[in-house]
Amino acid sequence: LHIRRIERRGETLRVEFVCGGRALRELRWKNATLGRIASSFSGSQEQVEEAVGRLREAEESARRRLGEATTLLIAAEARELVASAPTLGGLPVICRSWAERPFEEVRALAGAVAATGALALFGVAGAKAQLIFACGAGQIDCGKLLRASIAPLGGKGGGSATQAQGGLPAATQLEVALENARQQLAAGS
């Protein structure tokens, strides 16, 4: 008999177990798996938990360093984009789209562009089309610009005056929505 798990839920006690040949097969499988994991760490089965703990700490440290490096790269990319940006009504405007770039990364880039005083009109054409517009306070109303740009295409979204995001029914409409935004900016300037 091998008891897999004991769980208490209120007044009820649940016991999960296997017995007979199934218990023997499961324990052999678990022992073989633990042995393979231990040998991959060049240690014994008793050292696996400690080795996994060290691995998790190293992974967390690497993830933290990667996040810091990504933040620096995004800031540098934002400065580069703003330096070569055309202006509409005295405001540098960066209008870009990417295929398959992580949306969180694009959102961070939009925020970095807005922090420089420029306007970011960004889109990502992945599994679904997503847009993010961002600017500094008092420049334009990003929420209003986004809604006006995507409404004719059946898109939905919204946000504040400084940052707005939305989506479109089809990724093929992304460039049309960005062009709508550029045209509205040009008409308003």
CSV table of C-alpha atoms in Angstrom, one decimal, residues 49-165:
chain,number,residue,atom,x,y,z
A,49,GLU,CA,16.2,18.9,-2.9
A,50,GLU,CA,19.2,21.1,-2.1
A,51,ALA,CA,20.4,21.1,-5.7
A,52,VAL,CA,16.9,22.1,-6.9
A,53,GLY,CA,16.9,24.9,-4.4
A,54,ARG,CA,20.3,26.2,-5.7
A,55,LEU,CA,19.0,25.9,-9.2
A,56,ARG,CA,15.9,28.0,-8.4
A,57,GLU,CA,18.0,30.7,-6.7
A,58,ALA,CA,20.3,30.9,-9.7
A,59,GLU,CA,17.3,31.1,-12.0
A,60,GLU,CA,15.7,33.9,-10.0
A,61,SER,CA,19.0,35.8,-10.0
A,62,ALA,CA,19.3,35.4,-13.7
A,63,ARG,CA,15.7,36.5,-14.3
A,64,ARG,CA,16.3,39.6,-12.2
A,65,ARG,CA,19.5,40.5,-14.1
A,66,LEU,CA,17.7,39.9,-17.4
A,67,GLY,CA,14.9,42.2,-16.3
A,68,GLU,CA,17.4,44.9,-15.5
A,69,ALA,CA,19.2,44.5,-18.8
A,70,THR,CA,15.9,44.5,-20.7
A,71,THR,CA,14.9,47.8,-19.0
A,72,LEU,CA,18.2,49.4,-20.1
A,73,LEU,CA,17.8,48.1,-23.7
A,74,ILE,CA,14.3,49.4,-23.9
A,75,ALA,CA,15.4,52.8,-22.7
A,76,ALA,CA,18.2,52.9,-25.3
A,77,GLU,CA,15.8,51.8,-28.0
A,78,ALA,CA,13.3,54.5,-27.0
A,79,ARG,CA,16.1,57.2,-27.2
A,80,GLU,CA,17.1,55.9,-30.6
A,81,LEU,CA,13.5,55.9,-31.9
A,82,VAL,CA,12.8,59.4,-30.6
A,83,ALA,CA,16.1,60.8,-32.1
A,84,SER,CA,14.9,59.7,-35.6
A,85,ALA,CA,11.2,60.4,-35.2
A,86,PRO,CA,9.3,62.8,-37.5
A,87,THR,CA,7.3,65.5,-35.9
A,88,LEU,CA,3.7,66.3,-36.2
A,89,GLY,CA,2.7,69.7,-34.7
A,90,GLY,CA,6.0,70.0,-32.9
A,91,LEU,CA,5.6,66.6,-31.2
A,92,PRO,CA,7.9,63.7,-32.1
A,93,VAL,CA,5.7,60.8,-33.2
A,94,ILE,CA,6.9,57.2,-33.4
A,95,CYS,CA,4.5,54.9,-35.3
A,96,ARG,CA,5.7,51.3,-35.3
A,97,SER,CA,4.3,47.8,-35.4
A,98,TRP,CA,5.9,44.4,-34.7
A,99,ALA,CA,5.0,40.8,-35.4
A,100,GLU,CA,5.2,38.5,-32.5
A,101,ARG,CA,7.1,40.9,-30.1
A,102,PRO,CA,5.8,40.4,-26.5
A,103,PHE,CA,3.2,43.0,-25.8
A,104,GLU,CA,4.5,43.7,-22.3
A,105,GLU,CA,7.8,44.7,-23.9
A,106,VAL,CA,6.1,46.9,-26.4
A,107,ARG,CA,4.1,48.5,-23.5
A,108,ALA,CA,7.4,49.2,-21.6
A,109,LEU,CA,8.9,50.7,-24.8
A,110,ALA,CA,5.8,53.0,-25.2
A,111,GLY,CA,6.2,54.2,-21.7
A,112,ALA,CA,9.9,54.9,-22.2
A,113,VAL,CA,9.1,56.8,-25.4
A,114,ALA,CA,6.4,58.8,-23.6
A,115,ALA,CA,8.9,59.6,-20.8
A,116,THR,CA,11.1,61.4,-23.4
A,117,GLY,CA,8.2,63.7,-24.3
A,118,ALA,CA,7.4,61.9,-27.6
A,119,LEU,CA,4.2,60.1,-28.7
A,120,ALA,CA,4.3,56.3,-29.2
A,121,LEU,CA,1.8,54.7,-31.6
A,122,PHE,CA,2.7,51.0,-31.4
A,123,GLY,CA,1.0,47.8,-32.5
A,124,VAL,CA,1.7,44.1,-32.2
A,125,ALA,CA,0.4,41.7,-34.8
A,126,GLY,CA,0.6,38.3,-33.1
A,127,ALA,CA,-2.2,35.9,-32.4
A,128,LYS,CA,-4.4,39.0,-32.1
A,129,ALA,CA,-3.7,42.6,-33.0
A,130,GLN,CA,-3.0,44.9,-30.1
A,131,LEU,CA,-2.3,48.6,-30.0
A,132,ILE,CA,-0.8,50.9,-27.3
A,133,PHE,CA,-0.6,54.7,-27.5
A,134,ALA,CA,1.4,56.6,-25.0
A,135,CYS,CA,2.5,60.2,-24.5
A,136,GLY,CA,3.5,62.7,-21.8
A,137,ALA,CA,0.8,64.6,-19.8
A,138,GLY,CA,-1.0,67.4,-21.6
A,139,GLN,CA,0.2,66.6,-25.1
A,140,ILE,CA,-2.8,64.7,-26.7
A,141,ASP,CA,-5.5,62.4,-25.4
A,142,CYS,CA,-4.3,58.9,-26.2
A,143,GLY,CA,-7.6,57.3,-25.2
A,144,LYS,CA,-9.6,59.4,-27.5
A,145,LEU,CA,-7.1,59.0,-30.4
A,146,LEU,CA,-7.0,55.2,-29.9
A,147,ARG,CA,-10.8,54.8,-29.9
A,148,ALA,CA,-11.2,57.0,-33.0
A,149,SER,CA,-8.5,55.0,-34.8
A,150,ILE,CA,-9.9,51.6,-34.1
A,151,ALA,CA,-13.7,52.1,-33.9
A,152,PRO,CA,-14.2,52.1,-37.7
A,153,LEU,CA,-12.4,48.8,-37.9
A,154,GLY,CA,-14.5,47.1,-35.2
A,155,GLY,CA,-11.8,47.4,-32.6
A,156,LYS,CA,-12.2,48.0,-28.9
A,157,GLY,CA,-10.1,49.7,-26.3
A,158,GLY,CA,-9.6,52.7,-24.2
A,159,GLY,CA,-7.5,54.3,-21.5
A,160,SER,CA,-6.4,57.6,-20.1
A,161,ALA,CA,-5.0,60.7,-21.8
A,162,THR,CA,-1.5,59.5,-21.3
A,163,GLN,CA,-1.8,55.8,-22.2
A,164,ALA,CA,-4.4,53.7,-24.0
A,165,GLN,CA,-4.5,50.2,-25.4
